[in-house]
Amino acid sequence: MIGHEPSLPDDWELVVGLEVHVELATKTKLFCGCANQFSSEPNTNVCPTCLGLPGSLPVLNGQAVAFAMTLGRALGCEVRPSVMARKNYFYPDMAKDFQTTQYDQPTNVDGELRLADGSVVGIERAHIEEDAGKTSHVGGGGRIGDANYSLVDYNRAGVPLVEIVSRPEIRSVEQARAYVSELRNILLAIGVSDARMEEGSLRVDANVSVRPTGSQELRTRCEIKNINSIRSMGRAIEYEAKRHVDLYASGESPHQETRHWDEDGGRTTPGRSKEDAEDYRYFQEPDLVPLVPTAEEVAAIDEQLPMLPAQRRHRLTQLAPNSADAATIVVERGQDDLVVAAVAAGADAERLLTRVQNDLAVDDWTKVDAEGLAALIGMETAGELTATQTKQVLAELVNHGGDPRTIAEALGFEAMSDDALAGLVDGLIADHPDEWNRFVAGDEGERRKMQGFFTGQIMKATQGQADGRAVADLLNGRAG
Amino acid sequence: MTALELAAEVRSGQRRAVDVLEEYLTRIDTHEASIHAFNEVTTDLARQQAQAVDDDVQAGRDPGPLAGVPVAFKDNMCTRGIPTTCSSRILENWRPPYDATVVQKVRAAGAITIGKTNLDEFAMGSSTENSAFGPTRNPLDLSRVPGGSSGGSAAAVAAGFAALALGSDTGGSIRQPAAFCGLVGMKPTYGAVSRYGLVAFGSSLDQIGPFAANVADAAALYEVIGGHDPLDSTSIPDLAPTVLDSIDRGVEGLRIGIVRELSGGAGSVEGIRSDVVDRVQAAAVALEAAGATVEEVSVPSTTLGLSAYYLVAPAEASSNLSRYDGVRYGLRVDAATTGEMNAATRTEGFGTEVKRRIMLGTYALSAGYYDAFYGKSLKVRTLMLQEFAAVYQRFDLLLTPTAPTTAFPLGERTADPMTMYVNDVCTIPSNLIGHPAISVPFGVGHDGLPVGVQVLGPALSEALIFRAAATLEAAAEMDR
Ligand SMILES: [Zn+2]
């Protein structure tokens, strides 16, 4: 169920917890009316509040809170009364030199994420916080230590985030990838974030440690930052786990620290260590009031939750128990509603899922409707169309829509009814008595050879539109 | 002439606002050099505003309840385009791009912005000696302090430089200078007046309130600045700050308690001078004569207020003042790295008292010390709230001195911060529990300097405390 991790020796087990920061797709920022917009001119979406000017005050964005609670419920969290807190540290892109976040009383706690492979990863918390501005270092190769000067863009300062903290229950790189992609699917399904890793609206930090296989201990972990893609995450986790195993093997042990993933070098490099870690001096944000969601509010959120990916997969596998992989892909593409409707219209579910998975992997499939799809699969199931013909008709449906039977006729496929094929076969037998005798009387090899001959002739005559299996059945039937 | 009478004359066209203003400007010209009430006199702006008021009257439009009344603002309230320094080097020459809500409201009421007044740096102090731009002197005796931290606002009204002024009160910073300068000063219920645009000191304690030469003027200014502001999340919803229409109703039948712990007698905190105690007793007699019942009541937690305050306020300040880092605005002292620049800027930009409180607050919030210090001070606040709630079951109002002494000489207490802090012992409880309180002059001490008595009430009892204050004011006049 959980993928094998090739880079670790069998006697070591990977232990990973992920911290995922997600930018919420609200119209405005978390504490002010500035636009929450990607790629504006630097420092244009700013005001006294998100610049942290003296005297400014925050006003909590109700939309952001609703989004955060919706995400919490989608992750099966308990939505609790919560407070905002100040996390104090100096950094130029932190306009107030503290981050307004949640500390000991987060909005969402104790959820879980059910992955496509059936495994479950616990969610410790999903809390609301503000994003920081963006610093760019100019000169000296863009590194902070060598830069001539630095520029700060506060457009991102105060953008609402939810940080989703998993329990350290991820055991393989594949599972970590599945976790992030499932989380992404959920975010897109509930519409609270565009969840684009390449644009930074979804960011992943990985807490990595290893332990002897079978042990339950949690060993010293390192937090890996600067992960820019799901692929980098896999490489970073793999590298870091290997580093820990090597340290233990040489009698040393890792020490708790933040490390940075170096994409070009393919390794992690040390950042801040625990010893000089900052004391954030958390305390309750006095400029904001506690958030106390009522049972009715939570119930209303539950009511409005759309069907989530896990539920959608479940719905498909109920219909087609042998097509779990296809179900995952079809749900990811958002084609499952079409599939369910086509099954309801009479299509065979397993065959349908195979067709959709393999032959509907296109961007725009809106011209395909459930009735047409069901009719097409019905024709294939009844043997009226071969696999090849079915694909051709489906391609036509994708491009132009329409009725599959009409399309099949227009393509000349309808001649391939059983009777027509039988007529062709009988004609061939009459035209080639020698070959027919060799087929009827020959040994196994000779028979197979002659079957190939007849099938080839039929295919030539039908321009490849005959069903090979039906031809073989006819030949065998005529041979007695 | 009172501010309300002045406004009535301007509104009715009997006097021109520009003429009124010139009288005030002349007084400022003559006496400001010896008093130093202002960081900035906004002569040009005031003349424009006065002209606009006169234009309104000419055109038959009502300029508002404070038409033509010169108002001074403590220099920790943001005024668009006008320096707002908090009497700190670190904000010297900083011009906010926006107005505080109270500044907007006062302007909308037809008042004239006459200047920005001196204060203890970032409102940290009780004498206005902690200003980076030099101390303010008490207009009643130039060798003495005007109190603080809103000493400039108090001095401006006492010297006739402004008819009204706004101050901010975190631990007594309106009431104590009002007492020292023979004025009425009032701290509203926490959330009754918007803090938007008030440069934060202790966010959970700060409130803006009025200074006036008489109770009705203070009430009128409170009505102008009070009420809900959507830009301040801690602002009380649906609040109608109506106090003037009931101000003459007296105290007949009211139950008033004298707080034993602040009475100067047995069971009281030490240091409350006997001539001050005498004036409180005289005030009690006056209230009884007006029909109230007065008796002593014990509120033991008031003795814990000072310690709790000197943890909460510095803790919040340490976080609020982090943003003065040299990156975005205000002073910057360049250095090799960002961290060194932050440190150099703050070392040079902040005065001794501010540094002391930042360190105190940083320590109180630190990991391992939070529970013993900040956490405990929160418990004291809860305890005080409970005790006061119980007391207000039996009493409508409470009576205490405003300050333990009359105005003290400049320089007397600057060497020992503790003797300065003790000044706030009577005023601090109202800030810790968010209740309103008012200081009214009630005669003089044996040094001939004014003594203020303080009336405390439960949350949102502004109308009641103004009634009691008006009663005391009338009695004091009879006394004279
Ligand atoms: Zn903003």
PDB file of N, CA, C and O in Angstrom, chain B residues 31 34-36 127 129 135-147 151 154-156 158-159 177 179-182 273 406-412 444-450:
ATOM      1  N   HIS B  31       3.639  82.725  25.287  1.00  0.00           N
ATOM      2  CA  HIS B  31       3.979  81.884  26.438  1.00  0.00           C
ATOM      3  C   HIS B  31       4.556  80.514  26.100  1.00  0.00           C
ATOM      4  O   HIS B  31       5.091  79.829  26.975  1.00  0.00           O
ATOM      5  N   SER B  34       8.117  79.340  27.223  1.00  0.00           N
ATOM      6  CA  SER B  34       8.396  78.985  28.620  1.00  0.00           C
ATOM      7  C   SER B  34       7.685  77.700  29.050  1.00  0.00           C
ATOM      8  O   SER B  34       8.019  77.128  30.079  1.00  0.00           O
ATOM      9  N   ILE B  35       6.719  77.249  28.287  1.00  0.00           N
ATOM     10  CA  ILE B  35       5.947  76.067  28.692  1.00  0.00           C
ATOM     11  C   ILE B  35       6.290  74.827  27.869  1.00  0.00           C
ATOM     12  O   ILE B  35       6.411  73.731  28.388  1.00  0.00           O
ATOM     13  N   HIS B  36       6.450  75.014  26.558  1.00  0.00           N
ATOM     14  CA  HIS B  36       6.716  73.891  25.644  1.00  0.00           C
ATOM     15  C   HIS B  36       5.623  72.826  25.699  1.00  0.00           C
ATOM     16  O   HIS B  36       5.866  71.657  25.998  1.00  0.00           O
ATOM     17  N   SER B 127       5.308  62.466  33.707  1.00  0.00           N
ATOM     18  CA  SER B 127       5.712  63.850  33.958  1.00  0.00           C
ATOM     19  C   SER B 127       6.021  64.632  32.686  1.00  0.00           C
ATOM     20  O   SER B 127       6.307  65.825  32.752  1.00  0.00           O
ATOM     21  N   GLU B 129       8.613  64.490  31.206  1.00  0.00           N
ATOM     22  CA  GLU B 129      10.059  64.750  31.189  1.00  0.00           C
ATOM     23  C   GLU B 129      10.792  63.776  30.267  1.00  0.00           C
ATOM     24  O   GLU B 129      11.943  64.008  29.914  1.00  0.00           O
ATOM     25  N   PRO B 135      11.235  68.737  28.208  1.00  0.00           N
ATOM     26  CA  PRO B 135      10.030  68.612  29.027  1.00  0.00           C
ATOM     27  C   PRO B 135       9.032  69.739  28.772  1.00  0.00           C
ATOM     28  O   PRO B 135       9.376  70.781  28.240  1.00  0.00           O
ATOM     29  N   THR B 136       7.790  69.449  29.160  1.00  0.00           N
ATOM     30  CA  THR B 136       6.763  70.488  29.212  1.00  0.00           C
ATOM     31  C   THR B 136       6.677  70.963  30.661  1.00  0.00           C
ATOM     32  O   THR B 136       6.854  70.173  31.585  1.00  0.00           O
ATOM     33  N   ARG B 137       6.399  72.254  30.827  1.00  0.00           N
ATOM     34  CA  ARG B 137       6.274  72.784  32.194  1.00  0.00           C
ATOM     35  C   ARG B 137       4.825  73.041  32.540  1.00  0.00           C
ATOM     36  O   ARG B 137       4.001  73.316  31.660  1.00  0.00           O
ATOM     37  N   ASN B 138       4.537  72.968  33.833  1.00  0.00           N
ATOM     38  CA  ASN B 138       3.166  73.189  34.305  1.00  0.00           C
ATOM     39  C   ASN B 138       2.838  74.679  34.259  1.00  0.00           C
ATOM     40  O   ASN B 138       3.511  75.481  34.923  1.00  0.00           O
ATOM     41  N   PRO B 139       1.838  75.099  33.495  1.00  0.00           N
ATOM     42  CA  PRO B 139       1.538  76.539  33.366  1.00  0.00           C
ATOM     43  C   PRO B 139       1.181  77.186  34.703  1.00  0.00           C
ATOM     44  O   PRO B 139       1.322  78.395  34.852  1.00  0.00           O
ATOM     45  N   LEU B 140       0.740  76.385  35.685  1.00  0.00           N
ATOM     46  CA  LEU B 140       0.372  76.949  36.983  1.00  0.00           C
ATOM     47  C   LEU B 140       1.600  77.230  37.834  1.00  0.00           C
ATOM     48  O   LEU B 140       1.552  78.013  38.778  1.00  0.00           O
ATOM     49  N   ASP B 141       2.706  76.545  37.550  1.00  0.00           N
ATOM     50  CA  ASP B 141       3.967  76.725  38.269  1.00  0.00           C
ATOM     51  C   ASP B 141       5.065  76.147  37.387  1.00  0.00           C
ATOM     52  O   ASP B 141       5.214  74.935  37.275  1.00  0.00           O
ATOM     53  N   LEU B 142       5.811  77.030  36.755  1.00  0.00           N
ATOM     54  CA  LEU B 142       6.753  76.595  35.721  1.00  0.00           C
ATOM     55  C   LEU B 142       7.891  75.732  36.261  1.00  0.00           C
ATOM     56  O   LEU B 142       8.627  75.122  35.498  1.00  0.00           O
ATOM     57  N   SER B 143       8.044  75.669  37.591  1.00  0.00           N
ATOM     58  CA  SER B 143       9.090  74.809  38.144  1.00  0.00           C
ATOM     59  C   SER B 143       8.593  73.378  38.285  1.00  0.00           C
ATOM     60  O   SER B 143       9.348  72.493  38.678  1.00  0.00           O
ATOM     61  N   ARG B 144       7.332  73.176  38.001  1.00  0.00           N
ATOM     62  CA  ARG B 144       6.750  71.839  38.218  1.00  0.00           C
ATOM     63  C   ARG B 144       6.335  71.174  36.908  1.00  0.00           C
ATOM     64  O   ARG B 144       6.141  71.825  35.884  1.00  0.00           O
ATOM     65  N   VAL B 145       6.184  69.856  37.007  1.00  0.00           N
ATOM     66  CA  VAL B 145       5.777  69.091  35.826  1.00  0.00           C
ATOM     67  C   VAL B 145       4.266  69.244  35.633  1.00  0.00           C
ATOM     68  O   VAL B 145       3.536  69.506  36.587  1.00  0.00           O
ATOM     69  N   PRO B 146       3.807  69.061  34.410  1.00  0.00           N
ATOM     70  CA  PRO B 146       2.362  69.093  34.153  1.00  0.00           C
ATOM     71  C   PRO B 146       1.735  67.721  34.350  1.00  0.00           C
ATOM     72  O   PRO B 146       0.542  67.549  34.110  1.00  0.00           O
ATOM     73  N   GLY B 147       2.541  66.741  34.760  1.00  0.00           N
ATOM     74  CA  GLY B 147       2.075  65.364  34.766  1.00  0.00           C
ATOM     75  C   GLY B 147       2.296  64.761  33.396  1.00  0.00           C
ATOM     76  O   GLY B 147       2.822  65.405  32.485  1.00  0.00           O
ATOM     77  N   GLY B 151       1.146  65.373  29.155  1.00  0.00           N
ATOM     78  CA  GLY B 151       1.415  66.659  29.795  1.00  0.00           C
ATOM     79  C   GLY B 151       1.278  67.845  28.850  1.00  0.00           C
ATOM     80  O   GLY B 151       0.845  68.922  29.259  1.00  0.00           O
ATOM     81  N   ALA B 154      -2.435  68.695  28.504  1.00  0.00           N
ATOM     82  CA  ALA B 154      -2.935  69.340  29.718  1.00  0.00           C
ATOM     83  C   ALA B 154      -2.424  70.776  29.797  1.00  0.00           C
ATOM     84  O   ALA B 154      -3.191  71.717  30.060  1.00  0.00           O
ATOM     85  N   ALA B 155      -1.129  70.946  29.543  1.00  0.00           N
ATOM     86  CA  ALA B 155      -0.544  72.289  29.619  1.00  0.00           C
ATOM     87  C   ALA B 155      -1.161  73.221  28.582  1.00  0.00           C
ATOM     88  O   ALA B 155      -1.401  74.407  28.860  1.00  0.00           O
ATOM     89  N   ALA B 156      -1.438  72.687  27.397  1.00  0.00           N
ATOM     90  CA  ALA B 156      -2.016  73.526  26.336  1.00  0.00           C
ATOM     91  C   ALA B 156      -3.364  74.097  26.765  1.00  0.00           C
ATOM     92  O   ALA B 156      -3.651  75.279  26.541  1.00  0.00           O
ATOM     93  N   ALA B 158      -4.474  74.289  29.979  1.00  0.00           N
ATOM     94  CA  ALA B 158      -4.289  75.103  31.181  1.00  0.00           C
ATOM     95  C   ALA B 158      -3.717  76.477  30.842  1.00  0.00           C
ATOM     96  O   ALA B 158      -4.027  77.473  31.503  1.00  0.00           O
ATOM     97  N   ALA B 159      -2.892  76.556  29.799  1.00  0.00           N
ATOM     98  CA  ALA B 159      -2.265  77.816  29.423  1.00  0.00           C
ATOM     99  C   ALA B 159      -3.124  78.649  28.477  1.00  0.00           C
ATOM    100  O   ALA B 159      -2.733  79.735  28.072  1.00  0.00           O
ATOM    101  N   PRO B 177      -2.293  64.145  34.573  1.00  0.00           N
ATOM    102  CA  PRO B 177      -1.968  65.524  34.150  1.00  0.00           C
ATOM    103  C   PRO B 177      -3.149  66.484  34.299  1.00  0.00           C
ATOM    104  O   PRO B 177      -2.947  67.679  34.576  1.00  0.00           O
ATOM    105  N   ALA B 179      -5.296  66.386  36.707  1.00  0.00           N
ATOM    106  CA  ALA B 179      -5.257  66.730  38.129  1.00  0.00           C
ATOM    107  C   ALA B 179      -4.142  67.741  38.408  1.00  0.00           C
ATOM    108  O   ALA B 179      -4.344  68.729  39.118  1.00  0.00           O
ATOM    109  N   PHE B 180      -2.967  67.516  37.817  1.00  0.00           N
ATOM    110  CA  PHE B 180      -1.817  68.383  38.075  1.00  0.00           C
ATOM    111  C   PHE B 180      -2.025  69.792  37.512  1.00  0.00           C
ATOM    112  O   PHE B 180      -1.449  70.754  37.992  1.00  0.00           O
ATOM    113  N   CYS B 181      -2.812  69.904  36.463  1.00  0.00           N
ATOM    114  CA  CYS B 181      -2.994  71.205  35.811  1.00  0.00           C
ATOM    115  C   CYS B 181      -4.355  71.831  36.115  1.00  0.00           C
ATOM    116  O   CYS B 181      -4.743  72.832  35.496  1.00  0.00           O
ATOM    117  N   GLY B 182      -5.116  71.231  37.040  1.00  0.00           N
ATOM    118  CA  GLY B 182      -6.397  71.819  37.427  1.00  0.00           C
ATOM    119  C   GLY B 182      -7.460  71.702  36.353  1.00  0.00           C
ATOM    120  O   GLY B 182      -8.304  72.584  36.192  1.00  0.00           O
ATOM    121  N   ARG B 273      -0.640  61.549  49.862  1.00  0.00           N
ATOM    122  CA  ARG B 273      -0.370  62.664  50.758  1.00  0.00           C
ATOM    123  C   ARG B 273      -1.637  63.087  51.493  1.00  0.00           C
ATOM    124  O   ARG B 273      -2.737  63.036  50.941  1.00  0.00           O
ATOM    125  N   THR B 406       0.223  66.378  44.532  1.00  0.00           N
ATOM    126  CA  THR B 406       0.026  67.421  43.515  1.00  0.00           C
ATOM    127  C   THR B 406       1.244  67.406  42.586  1.00  0.00           C
ATOM    128  O   THR B 406       2.150  66.581  42.752  1.00  0.00           O
ATOM    129  N   ALA B 407       1.253  68.323  41.633  1.00  0.00           N
ATOM    130  CA  ALA B 407       2.359  68.379  40.659  1.00  0.00           C
ATOM    131  C   ALA B 407       3.694  68.524  41.384  1.00  0.00           C
ATOM    132  O   ALA B 407       3.838  69.373  42.262  1.00  0.00           O
ATOM    133  N   PHE B 408       4.654  67.676  40.999  1.00  0.00           N
ATOM    134  CA  PHE B 408       5.947  67.712  41.679  1.00  0.00           C
ATOM    135  C   PHE B 408       6.953  68.484  40.830  1.00  0.00           C
ATOM    136  O   PHE B 408       6.744  68.693  39.629  1.00  0.00           O
ATOM    137  N   PRO B 409       8.063  68.912  41.458  1.00  0.00           N
ATOM    138  CA  PRO B 409       9.047  69.706  40.724  1.00  0.00           C
ATOM    139  C   PRO B 409       9.735  68.914  39.616  1.00  0.00           C
ATOM    140  O   PRO B 409       9.924  67.700  39.751  1.00  0.00           O
ATOM    141  N   LEU B 410      10.080  69.574  38.542  1.00  0.00           N
ATOM    142  CA  LEU B 410      10.856  68.939  37.479  1.00  0.00           C
ATOM    143  C   LEU B 410      12.123  68.339  38.059  1.00  0.00           C
ATOM    144  O   LEU B 410      12.758  68.939  38.924  1.00  0.00           O
ATOM    145  N   GLY B 411      12.468  67.159  37.586  1.00  0.00           N
ATOM    146  CA  GLY B 411      13.727  66.552  37.998  1.00  0.00           C
ATOM    147  C   GLY B 411      13.650  65.770  39.287  1.00  0.00           C
ATOM    148  O   GLY B 411      14.545  64.988  39.596  1.00  0.00           O
ATOM    149  N   GLU B 412      12.560  65.957  40.057  1.00  0.00           N
ATOM    150  CA  GLU B 412      12.498  65.330  41.378  1.00  0.00           C
ATOM    151  C   GLU B 412      12.505  63.805  41.303  1.00  0.00           C
ATOM    152  O   GLU B 412      13.078  63.132  42.155  1.00  0.00           O
ATOM    153  N   VAL B 444      -7.334  72.793  46.324  1.00  0.00           N
ATOM    154  CA  VAL B 444      -5.874  72.762  46.234  1.00  0.00           C
ATOM    155  C   VAL B 444      -5.285  72.076  47.453  1.00  0.00           C
ATOM    156  O   VAL B 444      -5.921  71.970  48.501  1.00  0.00           O
ATOM    157  N   GLY B 445      -4.059  71.623  47.295  1.00  0.00           N
ATOM    158  CA  GLY B 445      -3.318  71.047  48.410  1.00  0.00           C
ATOM    159  C   GLY B 445      -2.628  72.133  49.205  1.00  0.00           C
ATOM    160  O   GLY B 445      -2.769  73.325  48.891  1.00  0.00           O
ATOM    161  N   HIS B 446      -1.836  71.748  50.236  1.00  0.00           N
ATOM    162  CA  HIS B 446      -1.236  72.805  51.049  1.00  0.00           C
ATOM    163  C   HIS B 446      -0.109  73.537  50.327  1.00  0.00           C
ATOM    164  O   HIS B 446       0.384  74.529  50.796  1.00  0.00           O
ATOM    165  N   ASP B 447       0.280  73.053  49.151  1.00  0.00           N
ATOM    166  CA  ASP B 447       1.219  73.804  48.335  1.00  0.00           C
ATOM    167  C   ASP B 447       0.498  74.782  47.397  1.00  0.00           C
ATOM    168  O   ASP B 447       1.124  75.445  46.565  1.00  0.00           O
ATOM    169  N   GLY B 448      -0.829  74.821  47.517  1.00  0.00           N
ATOM    170  CA  GLY B 448      -1.582  75.742  46.680  1.00  0.00           C
ATOM    171  C   GLY B 448      -1.833  75.227  45.272  1.00  0.00           C
ATOM    172  O   GLY B 448      -2.436  75.899  44.445  1.00  0.00           O
ATOM    173  N   LEU B 449      -1.384  74.004  44.995  1.00  0.00           N
ATOM    174  CA  LEU B 449      -1.565  73.433  43.658  1.00  0.00           C
ATOM    175  C   LEU B 449      -2.836  72.587  43.627  1.00  0.00           C
ATOM    176  O   LEU B 449      -3.257  72.031  44.645  1.00  0.00           O
ATOM    177  N   PRO B 450      -3.438  72.474  42.436  1.00  0.00           N
ATOM    178  CA  PRO B 450      -4.718  71.776  42.344  1.00  0.00           C
ATOM    179  C   PRO B 450      -4.618  70.296  42.723  1.00  0.00           C
ATOM    180  O   PRO B 450      -3.606  69.652  42.474  1.00  0.00           O
TER     181      PRO B 450
END
